Amino acid sequence: RKEVEQDPGPFNVPEGATVAFNCTYSNSASQSFFWYRQDCRKEPKLLMSVYSSGNEDGRFTAQLNRASQYISLLIRDSKLSDSATYLCVPLTHGSGNTGKLIFGQGTTLQVKP
Amino acid sequence: GAVVSQHPSWVICKSGTSVKIECRSLDFQATTMFWYRQFPKQSLMLMATSNEGSKATYEQGVEKDKFLINHASLTLSTLTVTSAHPEDSSFYICSARVGGAKNEQFFGPGTRLTVL
């Protein structure tokens, strides 16, 4: 089983739509989770950090279900600028509070006018 | 805050040459930096964890003698691709971990390496 699984999409939605991405992870010991967005040929940019059951920041809401080992990202009122690849990234803790980010292929969102 | 820079942003070199990529944390100190590689339409793959003042920890399958990592200060880590070959052409991205319990990592803008 892959460490991180996301529906690659692409998700094509009109402006103003609400869209949700799901992500499942295999390592039950993962304690922290991050959503990054990556634009084509650019570096990932941190969108949201999730340490407990969820987090909300403006139009973006993340929810974590540890029992089922999945995390979701909800985007409300989609903008054209939201078009990107969204990466669900669990943090695997190592010794000394260091941790490795495990990247999957992400979910591609295309917001149409 | 949490700005990470990388240099160069792109490089084209001949097969057999060595290429050095620098990663700097500009407004914070990073005891731990990470080096990733991303091929087209693929996910980021962690190559190694760079620890200030000690040897880097390489992921399985990554040749430590080919990808030399030096983390000489709290704000600078370098990756040297030695004797580069066309198959090493890729997007190399570093990240730096912000200290504390949050464990957030911020990425540099990446270096696009093309080996002819």
PDB file of C-alpha atoms in Angstrom:
ATOM      1  CA  ARG A   1       0.000   0.000   0.000  1.00  0.00           C
ATOM      2  CA  LYS A   2       1.313   3.462  -0.850  1.00  0.00           C
ATOM      3  CA  GLU A   3       2.187   5.712   2.067  1.00  0.00           C
ATOM      4  CA  VAL A   4      -0.009   8.468   0.712  1.00  0.00           C
ATOM      5  CA  GLU A   5      -2.849   8.062  -1.743  1.00  0.00           C
ATOM      6  CA  GLN A   6      -4.717  10.827  -3.448  1.00  0.00           C
ATOM      7  CA  ASP A   7      -7.008  10.885  -6.447  1.00  0.00           C
ATOM      8  CA  PRO A   8      -4.749  12.510  -9.066  1.00  0.00           C
ATOM      9  CA  GLY A   9      -7.700  14.134 -10.860  1.00  0.00           C
ATOM     10  CA  PRO A  10      -7.757  16.516 -12.575  1.00  0.00           C
ATOM     11  CA  PHE A  11     -10.750  18.033 -10.864  1.00  0.00           C
ATOM     12  CA  ASN A  12     -12.293  20.528 -13.237  1.00  0.00           C
ATOM     13  CA  VAL A  13     -14.644  22.934 -11.463  1.00  0.00           C
ATOM     14  CA  PRO A  14     -16.198  26.302 -12.290  1.00  0.00           C
ATOM     15  CA  GLU A  15     -15.305  29.432 -10.388  1.00  0.00           C
ATOM     16  CA  GLY A  16     -17.216  29.705  -7.158  1.00  0.00           C
ATOM     17  CA  ALA A  17     -17.621  25.968  -6.724  1.00  0.00           C
ATOM     18  CA  THR A  18     -16.818  24.043  -3.572  1.00  0.00           C
ATOM     19  CA  VAL A  19     -14.422  21.162  -4.050  1.00  0.00           C
ATOM     20  CA  ALA A  20     -13.065  18.558  -1.658  1.00  0.00           C
ATOM     21  CA  PHE A  21     -10.009  16.341  -1.883  1.00  0.00           C
ATOM     22  CA  ASN A  22      -9.440  13.228   0.148  1.00  0.00           C
ATOM     23  CA  CYS A  23      -6.155  11.685   1.112  1.00  0.00           C
ATOM     24  CA  THR A  24      -5.416   8.394   2.840  1.00  0.00           C
ATOM     25  CA  TYR A  25      -2.196   7.543   4.594  1.00  0.00           C
ATOM     26  CA  SER A  26      -0.808   4.214   5.682  1.00  0.00           C
ATOM     27  CA  ASN A  27       1.390   5.088   8.655  1.00  0.00           C
ATOM     28  CA  SER A  28      -0.855   5.204  11.697  1.00  0.00           C
ATOM     29  CA  ALA A  29       1.992   6.796  13.661  1.00  0.00           C
ATOM     30  CA  SER A  30       1.878   9.982  11.588  1.00  0.00           C
ATOM     31  CA  GLN A  31       0.998  12.799  13.912  1.00  0.00           C
ATOM     32  CA  SER A  32       1.233  15.942  11.842  1.00  0.00           C
ATOM     33  CA  PHE A  33      -0.127  16.618   8.411  1.00  0.00           C
ATOM     34  CA  PHE A  34       0.348  19.359   5.899  1.00  0.00           C
ATOM     35  CA  TRP A  35      -1.395  20.462   2.774  1.00  0.00           C
ATOM     36  CA  TYR A  36       0.911  22.007   0.202  1.00  0.00           C
ATOM     37  CA  ARG A  37       0.025  23.431  -3.173  1.00  0.00           C
ATOM     38  CA  GLN A  38       2.399  23.166  -6.073  1.00  0.00           C
ATOM     39  CA  ASP A  39       2.095  25.141  -9.259  1.00  0.00           C
ATOM     40  CA  CYS A  40       3.550  23.764 -12.465  1.00  0.00           C
ATOM     41  CA  ARG A  41       7.371  23.797 -12.411  1.00  0.00           C
ATOM     42  CA  LYS A  42       7.424  25.525  -9.032  1.00  0.00           C
ATOM     43  CA  GLU A  43       8.221  24.509  -5.491  1.00  0.00           C
ATOM     44  CA  PRO A  44       5.515  23.357  -3.029  1.00  0.00           C
ATOM     45  CA  LYS A  45       4.091  26.105  -0.843  1.00  0.00           C
ATOM     46  CA  LEU A  46       2.654  25.362   2.583  1.00  0.00           C
ATOM     47  CA  LEU A  47      -1.093  25.894   2.579  1.00  0.00           C
ATOM     48  CA  MET A  48      -2.162  24.512   5.922  1.00  0.00           C
ATOM     49  CA  SER A  49      -0.864  22.541   8.878  1.00  0.00           C
ATOM     50  CA  VAL A  50      -3.019  20.030  10.755  1.00  0.00           C
ATOM     51  CA  TYR A  51      -2.004  18.848  14.191  1.00  0.00           C
ATOM     52  CA  SER A  52      -5.323  17.899  15.746  1.00  0.00           C
ATOM     53  CA  SER A  53      -8.695  17.147  14.205  1.00  0.00           C
ATOM     54  CA  GLY A  54      -8.642  19.909  11.659  1.00  0.00           C
ATOM     55  CA  ASN A  55      -7.874  23.463  10.715  1.00  0.00           C
ATOM     56  CA  GLU A  56      -9.585  26.288   8.903  1.00  0.00           C
ATOM     57  CA  ASP A  57      -8.084  29.254   7.129  1.00  0.00           C
ATOM     58  CA  GLY A  58     -10.422  31.417   5.123  1.00  0.00           C
ATOM     59  CA  ARG A  59     -11.846  29.415   2.250  1.00  0.00           C
ATOM     60  CA  PHE A  60      -9.798  26.353   3.130  1.00  0.00           C
ATOM     61  CA  THR A  61     -10.772  23.712   5.680  1.00  0.00           C
ATOM     62  CA  ALA A  62      -8.840  20.577   6.510  1.00  0.00           C
ATOM     63  CA  GLN A  63     -10.295  17.702   8.501  1.00  0.00           C
ATOM     64  CA  LEU A  64      -8.396  14.765   9.917  1.00  0.00           C
ATOM     65  CA  ASN A  65      -9.873  11.376  10.728  1.00  0.00           C
ATOM     66  CA  ARG A  66      -7.200   9.396  12.529  1.00  0.00           C
ATOM     67  CA  ALA A  67      -9.344   6.307  12.994  1.00  0.00           C
ATOM     68  CA  SER A  68      -9.839   5.955   9.257  1.00  0.00           C
ATOM     69  CA  GLN A  69      -6.443   7.423   8.406  1.00  0.00           C
ATOM     70  CA  TYR A  70      -7.624  10.020   5.998  1.00  0.00           C
ATOM     71  CA  ILE A  71      -7.465  13.755   5.748  1.00  0.00           C
ATOM     72  CA  SER A  72      -9.534  16.032   3.559  1.00  0.00           C
ATOM     73  CA  LEU A  73      -9.182  19.520   2.161  1.00  0.00           C
ATOM     74  CA  LEU A  74     -12.248  21.586   1.331  1.00  0.00           C
ATOM     75  CA  ILE A  75     -11.989  24.674  -0.831  1.00  0.00           C
ATOM     76  CA  ARG A  76     -14.978  26.991  -0.905  1.00  0.00           C
ATOM     77  CA  ASP A  77     -15.723  29.643  -3.502  1.00  0.00           C
ATOM     78  CA  SER A  78     -12.987  28.432  -5.849  1.00  0.00           C
ATOM     79  CA  LYS A  79     -10.908  31.062  -7.600  1.00  0.00           C
ATOM     80  CA  LEU A  80      -9.002  30.742 -10.854  1.00  0.00           C
ATOM     81  CA  SER A  81      -5.826  31.190  -8.832  1.00  0.00           C
ATOM     82  CA  ASP A  82      -6.619  28.037  -6.872  1.00  0.00           C
ATOM     83  CA  SER A  83      -5.662  25.980  -9.941  1.00  0.00           C
ATOM     84  CA  ALA A  84      -2.679  23.906  -8.823  1.00  0.00           C
ATOM     85  CA  THR A  85      -1.713  20.482  -7.550  1.00  0.00           C
ATOM     86  CA  TYR A  86      -2.595  19.904  -3.905  1.00  0.00           C
ATOM     87  CA  LEU A  87      -0.318  17.643  -1.919  1.00  0.00           C
ATOM     88  CA  CYS A  88      -1.335  15.849   1.243  1.00  0.00           C
ATOM     89  CA  VAL A  89       1.800  15.327   3.274  1.00  0.00           C
ATOM     90  CA  PRO A  90       1.991  13.340   6.497  1.00  0.00           C
ATOM     91  CA  LEU A  91       4.972  13.835   8.711  1.00  0.00           C
ATOM     92  CA  THR A  92       6.743  10.733   9.893  1.00  0.00           C
ATOM     93  CA  HIS A  93       8.463  11.504  13.118  1.00  0.00           C
ATOM     94  CA  GLY A  94      11.980  10.315  13.695  1.00  0.00           C
ATOM     95  CA  SER A  95      14.296  10.662  16.618  1.00  0.00           C
ATOM     96  CA  GLY A  96      14.969  14.072  18.149  1.00  0.00           C
ATOM     97  CA  ASN A  97      11.680  15.506  16.875  1.00  0.00           C
ATOM     98  CA  THR A  98      12.912  15.536  13.315  1.00  0.00           C
ATOM     99  CA  GLY A  99      10.559  14.228  10.705  1.00  0.00           C
ATOM    100  CA  LYS A 100      10.348  13.346   7.056  1.00  0.00           C
ATOM    101  CA  LEU A 101       7.633  14.578   4.764  1.00  0.00           C
ATOM    102  CA  ILE A 102       6.147  11.875   2.574  1.00  0.00           C
ATOM    103  CA  PHE A 103       4.808  13.206  -0.709  1.00  0.00           C
ATOM    104  CA  GLY A 104       2.313  11.531  -2.977  1.00  0.00           C
ATOM    105  CA  GLN A 105       1.470  12.635  -6.487  1.00  0.00           C
ATOM    106  CA  GLY A 106      -1.154  15.082  -5.326  1.00  0.00           C
ATOM    107  CA  THR A 107      -4.510  16.080  -6.735  1.00  0.00           C
ATOM    108  CA  THR A 108      -4.693  18.505  -9.628  1.00  0.00           C
ATOM    109  CA  LEU A 109      -7.373  21.176  -9.535  1.00  0.00           C
ATOM    110  CA  GLN A 110      -8.344  23.252 -12.521  1.00  0.00           C
ATOM    111  CA  VAL A 111     -10.784  26.073 -11.887  1.00  0.00           C
ATOM    112  CA  LYS A 112     -12.513  27.271 -15.045  1.00  0.00           C
ATOM    113  CA  PRO A 113     -14.064  30.717 -15.616  1.00  0.00           C
TER     114      PRO A 113
ATOM    115  CA  GLY B   1       9.260  34.899   7.427  1.00  0.00           C
ATOM    116  CA  ALA B   2      10.511  31.376   6.650  1.00  0.00           C
ATOM    117  CA  VAL B   3      12.095  32.214   3.329  1.00  0.00           C
ATOM    118  CA  VAL B   4      14.366  29.717   1.655  1.00  0.00           C
ATOM    119  CA  SER B   5      16.483  30.524  -1.356  1.00  0.00           C
ATOM    120  CA  GLN B   6      18.245  28.289  -3.824  1.00  0.00           C
ATOM    121  CA  HIS B   7      20.999  28.995  -6.272  1.00  0.00           C
ATOM    122  CA  PRO B   8      21.233  28.572  -9.170  1.00  0.00           C
ATOM    123  CA  SER B   9      17.635  28.435 -10.332  1.00  0.00           C
ATOM    124  CA  TRP B  10      18.649  26.520 -13.423  1.00  0.00           C
ATOM    125  CA  VAL B  11      21.822  25.035 -14.807  1.00  0.00           C
ATOM    126  CA  ILE B  12      22.806  23.274 -18.003  1.00  0.00           C
ATOM    127  CA  CYS B  13      26.007  21.276 -17.979  1.00  0.00           C
ATOM    128  CA  LYS B  14      27.886  18.679 -19.947  1.00  0.00           C
ATOM    129  CA  SER B  15      27.901  15.056 -18.942  1.00  0.00           C
ATOM    130  CA  GLY B  16      30.700  14.289 -16.493  1.00  0.00           C
ATOM    131  CA  THR B  17      30.832  17.663 -14.805  1.00  0.00           C
ATOM    132  CA  SER B  18      29.891  18.402 -11.217  1.00  0.00           C
ATOM    133  CA  VAL B  19      27.212  20.847 -10.219  1.00  0.00           C
ATOM    134  CA  LYS B  20      26.804  22.514  -6.830  1.00  0.00           C
ATOM    135  CA  ILE B  21      23.427  23.752  -5.635  1.00  0.00           C
ATOM    136  CA  GLU B  22      23.096  26.034  -2.618  1.00  0.00           C
ATOM    137  CA  CYS B  23      20.154  26.209  -0.251  1.00  0.00           C
ATOM    138  CA  ARG B  24      19.889  29.051   2.247  1.00  0.00           C
ATOM    139  CA  SER B  25      17.424  29.885   4.960  1.00  0.00           C
ATOM    140  CA  LEU B  26      17.233  33.668   4.811  1.00  0.00           C
ATOM    141  CA  ASP B  27      15.397  34.680   7.955  1.00  0.00           C
ATOM    142  CA  PHE B  28      15.754  31.753  10.299  1.00  0.00           C
ATOM    143  CA  GLN B  29      18.266  29.161  11.351  1.00  0.00           C
ATOM    144  CA  ALA B  30      17.728  25.633  10.138  1.00  0.00           C
ATOM    145  CA  THR B  31      19.473  22.790  11.870  1.00  0.00           C
ATOM    146  CA  THR B  32      17.818  20.420   9.443  1.00  0.00           C
ATOM    147  CA  MET B  33      17.402  20.836   5.717  1.00  0.00           C
ATOM    148  CA  PHE B  34      16.127  18.352   3.189  1.00  0.00           C
ATOM    149  CA  TRP B  35      16.957  17.681  -0.430  1.00  0.00           C
ATOM    150  CA  TYR B  36      14.323  16.418  -2.850  1.00  0.00           C
ATOM    151  CA  ARG B  37      14.247  15.536  -6.503  1.00  0.00           C
ATOM    152  CA  GLN B  38      11.219  15.686  -8.764  1.00  0.00           C
ATOM    153  CA  PHE B  39      10.980  14.224 -12.261  1.00  0.00           C
ATOM    154  CA  PRO B  40       8.270  15.460 -14.632  1.00  0.00           C
ATOM    155  CA  LYS B  41       4.760  14.465 -13.610  1.00  0.00           C
ATOM    156  CA  GLN B  42       6.088  12.619 -10.554  1.00  0.00           C
ATOM    157  CA  SER B  43       5.997  13.356  -6.857  1.00  0.00           C
ATOM    158  CA  LEU B  44       8.797  14.831  -4.823  1.00  0.00           C
ATOM    159  CA  MET B  45      11.227  12.188  -3.686  1.00  0.00           C
ATOM    160  CA  LEU B  46      13.279  12.787  -0.588  1.00  0.00           C
ATOM    161  CA  MET B  47      16.949  12.222  -1.315  1.00  0.00           C
ATOM    162  CA  ALA B  48      18.582  13.055   1.984  1.00  0.00           C
ATOM    163  CA  THR B  49      18.300  14.862   5.277  1.00  0.00           C
ATOM    164  CA  SER B  50      21.023  17.401   5.856  1.00  0.00           C
ATOM    165  CA  ASN B  51      22.025  18.017   9.460  1.00  0.00           C
ATOM    166  CA  GLU B  52      24.134  20.982  10.481  1.00  0.00           C
ATOM    167  CA  GLY B  53      27.518  19.870  11.703  1.00  0.00           C
ATOM    168  CA  SER B  54      27.066  16.193  10.956  1.00  0.00           C
ATOM    169  CA  LYS B  55      26.781  13.790   8.069  1.00  0.00           C
ATOM    170  CA  ALA B  56      23.702  13.725   5.931  1.00  0.00           C
ATOM    171  CA  THR B  57      21.243  10.859   6.132  1.00  0.00           C
ATOM    172  CA  TYR B  58      20.501   9.429   2.707  1.00  0.00           C
ATOM    173  CA  GLU B  59      17.337   7.670   1.630  1.00  0.00           C
ATOM    174  CA  GLN B  60      17.526   4.157   0.313  1.00  0.00           C
ATOM    175  CA  GLY B  61      18.780   4.019  -3.250  1.00  0.00           C
ATOM    176  CA  VAL B  62      20.445   7.436  -3.195  1.00  0.00           C
ATOM    177  CA  GLU B  63      24.200   7.262  -3.745  1.00  0.00           C
ATOM    178  CA  LYS B  64      25.947   9.334  -1.115  1.00  0.00           C
ATOM    179  CA  ASP B  65      29.160   9.509  -3.142  1.00  0.00           C
ATOM    180  CA  LYS B  66      27.309  10.897  -6.123  1.00  0.00           C
ATOM    181  CA  PHE B  67      25.166  13.401  -4.254  1.00  0.00           C
ATOM    182  CA  LEU B  68      27.448  15.129  -1.781  1.00  0.00           C
ATOM    183  CA  ILE B  69      25.753  17.150   0.903  1.00  0.00           C
ATOM    184  CA  ASN B  70      27.417  19.676   3.152  1.00  0.00           C
ATOM    185  CA  HIS B  71      25.584  21.581   5.883  1.00  0.00           C
ATOM    186  CA  ALA B  72      28.330  23.795   7.170  1.00  0.00           C
ATOM    187  CA  SER B  73      26.232  26.434   8.888  1.00  0.00           C
ATOM    188  CA  LEU B  74      22.757  26.943  10.285  1.00  0.00           C
ATOM    189  CA  THR B  75      21.675  28.773   7.154  1.00  0.00           C
ATOM    190  CA  LEU B  76      23.410  26.955   4.316  1.00  0.00           C
ATOM    191  CA  SER B  77      23.313  23.463   2.882  1.00  0.00           C
ATOM    192  CA  THR B  78      24.855  22.489  -0.432  1.00  0.00           C
ATOM    193  CA  LEU B  79      24.182  19.565  -2.748  1.00  0.00           C
ATOM    194  CA  THR B  80      26.847  18.631  -5.258  1.00  0.00           C
ATOM    195  CA  VAL B  81      25.896  16.333  -8.097  1.00  0.00           C
ATOM    196  CA  THR B  82      29.190  14.732  -9.037  1.00  0.00           C
ATOM    197  CA  SER B  83      29.931  13.441 -12.532  1.00  0.00           C
ATOM    198  CA  ALA B  84      26.456  14.339 -13.687  1.00  0.00           C
ATOM    199  CA  HIS B  85      24.787  12.293 -16.402  1.00  0.00           C
ATOM    200  CA  PRO B  86      21.665  12.948 -18.461  1.00  0.00           C
ATOM    201  CA  GLU B  87      19.595  10.749 -16.150  1.00  0.00           C
ATOM    202  CA  ASP B  88      20.412  13.158 -13.313  1.00  0.00           C
ATOM    203  CA  SER B  89      18.462  15.879 -15.137  1.00  0.00           C
ATOM    204  CA  SER B  90      15.679  16.813 -12.766  1.00  0.00           C
ATOM    205  CA  PHE B  91      14.176  19.489 -10.544  1.00  0.00           C
ATOM    206  CA  TYR B  92      16.111  19.607  -7.285  1.00  0.00           C
ATOM    207  CA  ILE B  93      14.368  21.276  -4.368  1.00  0.00           C
ATOM    208  CA  CYS B  94      15.567  21.900  -0.860  1.00  0.00           C
ATOM    209  CA  SER B  95      13.520  22.596   2.213  1.00  0.00           C
ATOM    210  CA  ALA B  96      14.369  23.884   5.651  1.00  0.00           C
ATOM    211  CA  ARG B  97      12.639  22.917   8.825  1.00  0.00           C
ATOM    212  CA  VAL B  98      11.502  25.658  11.129  1.00  0.00           C
ATOM    213  CA  GLY B  99      12.462  24.855  14.686  1.00  0.00           C
ATOM    214  CA  GLY B 100      10.035  23.961  17.434  1.00  0.00           C
ATOM    215  CA  ALA B 101       7.179  21.520  17.684  1.00  0.00           C
ATOM    216  CA  LYS B 102       5.403  22.556  14.489  1.00  0.00           C
ATOM    217  CA  ASN B 103       7.863  20.762  12.212  1.00  0.00           C
ATOM    218  CA  GLU B 104       6.844  22.906   9.276  1.00  0.00           C
ATOM    219  CA  GLN B 105       9.104  22.832   6.268  1.00  0.00           C
ATOM    220  CA  PHE B 106       9.505  25.613   3.753  1.00  0.00           C
ATOM    221  CA  PHE B 107      10.826  25.005   0.303  1.00  0.00           C
ATOM    222  CA  GLY B 108      13.308  26.801  -1.852  1.00  0.00           C
ATOM    223  CA  PRO B 109      12.310  27.714  -5.414  1.00  0.00           C
ATOM    224  CA  GLY B 110      14.138  24.731  -6.844  1.00  0.00           C
ATOM    225  CA  THR B 111      16.986  24.215  -9.292  1.00  0.00           C
ATOM    226  CA  ARG B 112      16.315  22.795 -12.706  1.00  0.00           C
ATOM    227  CA  LEU B 113      19.312  20.735 -13.797  1.00  0.00           C
ATOM    228  CA  THR B 114      19.768  19.682 -17.403  1.00  0.00           C
ATOM    229  CA  VAL B 115      22.710  17.458 -18.225  1.00  0.00           C
ATOM    230  CA  LEU B 116      23.565  17.233 -21.914  1.00  0.00           C
TER     231      LEU B 116
END
